[in-house]
């Protein structure tokens, strides 16, 4: 693999991120990546494991609040409850909470990195739902 895209690296990242250190190192050693891409992947894995990463702490704190009844807001929307979860992410029933008008919607929160394929599938879902 020469000049791997972020989409390709994110697929590999998802496969490796949950492995114990020894297994991860063994699989990294056998990946057909050029040194620059291997270094990018290792930085991605290292950043994910960094408990002192301020952005990671914010994301973790926000994720912990979802469904807990406190701070369940995304912009103008208040998350009411989880509707379902699948391979792409989790879907919540939400309602408008800014007083502008009354409306209920479904909000999908995606897992992992937004890959081109994931964005394409999300757009397809949006089109299907819009045509209903």
mmCIF file of C-alpha atoms in Angstrom:
data_model
loop_
_atom_site.group_PDB
_atom_site.id
_atom_site.type_symbol
_atom_site.label_atom_id
_atom_site.label_comp_id
_atom_site.label_asym_id
_atom_site.label_seq_id
_atom_site.Cartn_x
_atom_site.Cartn_y
_atom_site.Cartn_z
ATOM 1 C CA UNK A 1 0.000 0.000 0.000
ATOM 2 C CA UNK A 2 1.611 3.254 -1.076
ATOM 3 C CA UNK A 3 0.221 6.602 -0.037
ATOM 4 C CA UNK A 4 -2.717 5.286 1.990
ATOM 5 C CA UNK A 5 -5.708 7.599 2.290
ATOM 6 C CA UNK A 6 -7.176 8.610 5.626
ATOM 7 C CA UNK A 7 -10.129 6.343 4.817
ATOM 8 C CA UNK A 8 -7.792 3.359 4.437
ATOM 9 C CA UNK A 9 -5.862 4.249 7.590
ATOM 10 C CA UNK A 10 -9.061 4.696 9.597
ATOM 11 C CA UNK A 11 -10.217 1.176 8.657
ATOM 12 C CA UNK A 12 -6.887 -0.215 9.891
ATOM 13 C CA UNK A 13 -7.067 2.030 12.981
ATOM 14 C CA UNK A 14 -10.531 0.667 13.853
ATOM 15 C CA UNK A 15 -9.200 -2.884 13.534
ATOM 16 C CA UNK A 16 -6.171 -2.232 15.769
ATOM 17 C CA UNK A 17 -7.362 0.248 18.385
ATOM 18 C CA UNK A 18 -8.972 -2.295 20.718
ATOM 19 C CA UNK A 19 -6.133 -4.822 20.635
ATOM 20 C CA UNK A 20 -3.717 -5.393 23.510
ATOM 21 C CA UNK A 21 -0.325 -3.715 22.963
ATOM 22 C CA UNK A 22 1.496 -6.942 22.004
ATOM 23 C CA UNK A 23 -1.071 -7.955 19.390
ATOM 24 C CA UNK A 24 -1.235 -4.415 18.024
ATOM 25 C CA UNK A 25 2.561 -4.273 17.654
ATOM 26 C CA UNK A 26 2.623 -7.654 15.903
ATOM 27 C CA UNK A 27 -0.065 -6.600 13.423
ATOM 28 C CA UNK A 28 1.594 -3.215 12.822
ATOM 29 C CA UNK A 29 4.840 -5.003 11.957
ATOM 30 C CA UNK A 30 3.100 -6.983 9.209
ATOM 31 C CA UNK A 31 1.117 -4.182 7.567
ATOM 32 C CA UNK A 32 2.065 -3.419 3.952
ATOM 33 C CA UNK A 33 2.295 0.336 4.595
ATOM 34 C CA UNK A 34 5.056 2.665 3.553
ATOM 35 C CA UNK A 35 7.007 4.141 6.501
ATOM 36 C CA UNK A 36 5.241 7.507 6.339
ATOM 37 C CA UNK A 37 1.771 5.919 6.485
ATOM 38 C CA UNK A 38 2.849 3.557 9.240
ATOM 39 C CA UNK A 39 4.083 6.551 11.233
ATOM 40 C CA UNK A 40 0.728 8.352 10.693
ATOM 41 C CA UNK A 41 -1.154 5.274 11.884
ATOM 42 C CA UNK A 42 1.064 4.936 14.958
ATOM 43 C CA UNK A 43 0.468 8.633 15.783
ATOM 44 C CA UNK A 44 -3.289 8.093 15.459
ATOM 45 C CA UNK A 45 -3.150 5.112 17.826
ATOM 46 C CA UNK A 46 -0.923 6.992 20.256
ATOM 47 C CA UNK A 47 -3.248 10.015 20.276
ATOM 48 C CA UNK A 48 -6.216 7.744 20.970
ATOM 49 C CA UNK A 49 -4.423 6.216 23.967
ATOM 50 C CA UNK A 50 -3.311 9.598 25.387
ATOM 51 C CA UNK A 51 -5.382 10.081 28.545
ATOM 52 C CA UNK A 52 -4.044 13.630 28.954
ATOM 53 C CA UNK A 53 -5.393 14.731 25.562
ATOM 54 C CA UNK A 54 -7.735 17.660 26.307
ATOM 55 C CA UNK A 55 -9.937 17.009 23.266
ATOM 56 C CA UNK A 56 -10.234 13.344 24.228
ATOM 57 C CA UNK A 57 -11.303 14.310 27.756
ATOM 58 C CA UNK A 58 -13.984 16.658 26.405
ATOM 59 C CA UNK A 59 -15.326 14.013 24.028
ATOM 60 C CA UNK A 60 -15.342 11.365 26.769
ATOM 61 C CA UNK A 61 -17.114 13.692 29.204
ATOM 62 C CA UNK A 62 -19.737 14.589 26.589
ATOM 63 C CA UNK A 63 -20.276 10.933 25.691
ATOM 64 C CA UNK A 64 -20.695 10.051 29.369
ATOM 65 C CA UNK A 65 -23.434 12.692 29.696
ATOM 66 C CA UNK A 66 -25.515 11.368 26.814
ATOM 67 C CA UNK A 67 -28.357 9.361 28.270
ATOM 68 C CA UNK A 68 -27.530 10.347 31.848
ATOM 69 C CA UNK A 69 -30.177 13.078 32.009
ATOM 70 C CA UNK A 70 -27.665 15.890 32.414
ATOM 71 C CA UNK A 71 -26.338 18.021 29.607
ATOM 72 C CA UNK A 72 -27.985 15.967 26.857
ATOM 73 C CA UNK A 73 -27.856 18.784 24.311
ATOM 74 C CA UNK A 74 -26.427 19.124 20.849
ATOM 75 C CA UNK A 75 -26.742 22.733 19.777
ATOM 76 C CA UNK A 76 -30.442 23.590 19.650
ATOM 77 C CA UNK A 77 -31.460 19.965 20.272
ATOM 78 C CA UNK A 78 -32.152 18.100 23.550
ATOM 79 C CA UNK A 79 -31.582 14.346 23.371
ATOM 80 C CA UNK A 80 -34.594 12.514 24.782
ATOM 81 C CA UNK A 81 -33.636 8.838 24.480
ATOM 82 C CA UNK A 82 -31.699 6.350 22.411
ATOM 83 C CA UNK A 83 -33.757 4.893 19.566
ATOM 84 C CA UNK A 84 -31.211 2.374 18.330
ATOM 85 C CA UNK A 85 -27.594 1.601 17.550
ATOM 86 C CA UNK A 86 -25.778 -0.130 14.736
ATOM 87 C CA UNK A 87 -22.514 -0.345 12.884
ATOM 88 C CA UNK A 88 -22.386 3.332 11.893
ATOM 89 C CA UNK A 89 -23.440 4.853 15.205
ATOM 90 C CA UNK A 90 -26.263 5.547 17.635
ATOM 91 C CA UNK A 91 -29.594 7.219 16.863
ATOM 92 C CA UNK A 92 -31.358 9.424 19.408
ATOM 93 C CA UNK A 93 -34.824 10.918 19.526
ATOM 94 C CA UNK A 94 -34.323 14.645 20.063
ATOM 95 C CA UNK A 95 -36.483 17.742 20.373
ATOM 96 C CA UNK A 96 -35.917 21.383 19.633
ATOM 97 C CA UNK A 97 -34.840 23.035 22.896
ATOM 98 C CA UNK A 98 -34.051 26.627 21.952
ATOM 99 C CA UNK A 99 -37.632 27.898 22.068
ATOM 100 C CA UNK A 100 -37.659 28.765 18.347
ATOM 101 C CA UNK A 101 -40.349 26.201 17.515
ATOM 102 C CA UNK A 102 -41.478 22.727 18.515
ATOM 103 C CA UNK A 103 -40.083 19.770 16.578
ATOM 104 C CA UNK A 104 -38.892 16.212 17.167
ATOM 105 C CA UNK A 105 -36.118 14.645 15.081
ATOM 106 C CA UNK A 106 -33.801 11.657 14.982
ATOM 107 C CA UNK A 107 -30.109 12.484 15.375
ATOM 108 C CA UNK A 108 -27.459 9.962 14.389
ATOM 109 C CA UNK A 109 -24.089 10.193 16.136
ATOM 110 C CA UNK A 110 -21.429 8.430 14.077
ATOM 111 C CA UNK A 111 -18.710 6.210 15.498
ATOM 112 C CA UNK A 112 -15.033 6.632 14.706
ATOM 113 C CA UNK A 113 -13.558 8.681 11.903
ATOM 114 C CA UNK A 114 -15.919 9.946 9.179
ATOM 115 C CA UNK A 115 -14.697 8.012 6.141
ATOM 116 C CA UNK A 116 -15.741 8.751 2.575
ATOM 117 C CA UNK A 117 -17.770 5.549 2.536
ATOM 118 C CA UNK A 118 -19.448 6.434 5.837
ATOM 119 C CA UNK A 119 -20.335 9.908 4.568
ATOM 120 C CA UNK A 120 -21.660 8.402 1.331
ATOM 121 C CA UNK A 121 -23.867 5.950 3.267
ATOM 122 C CA UNK A 122 -25.101 8.737 5.550
ATOM 123 C CA UNK A 123 -26.058 10.820 2.492
ATOM 124 C CA UNK A 124 -27.912 7.817 1.052
ATOM 125 C CA UNK A 125 -29.819 7.418 4.329
ATOM 126 C CA UNK A 126 -30.650 11.120 4.327
ATOM 127 C CA UNK A 127 -31.992 10.882 0.757
ATOM 128 C CA UNK A 128 -34.078 7.817 1.568
ATOM 129 C CA UNK A 129 -35.557 9.501 4.646
ATOM 130 C CA UNK A 130 -36.223 12.724 2.747
ATOM 131 C CA UNK A 131 -38.218 10.817 0.131
ATOM 132 C CA UNK A 132 -40.549 9.223 2.708
#
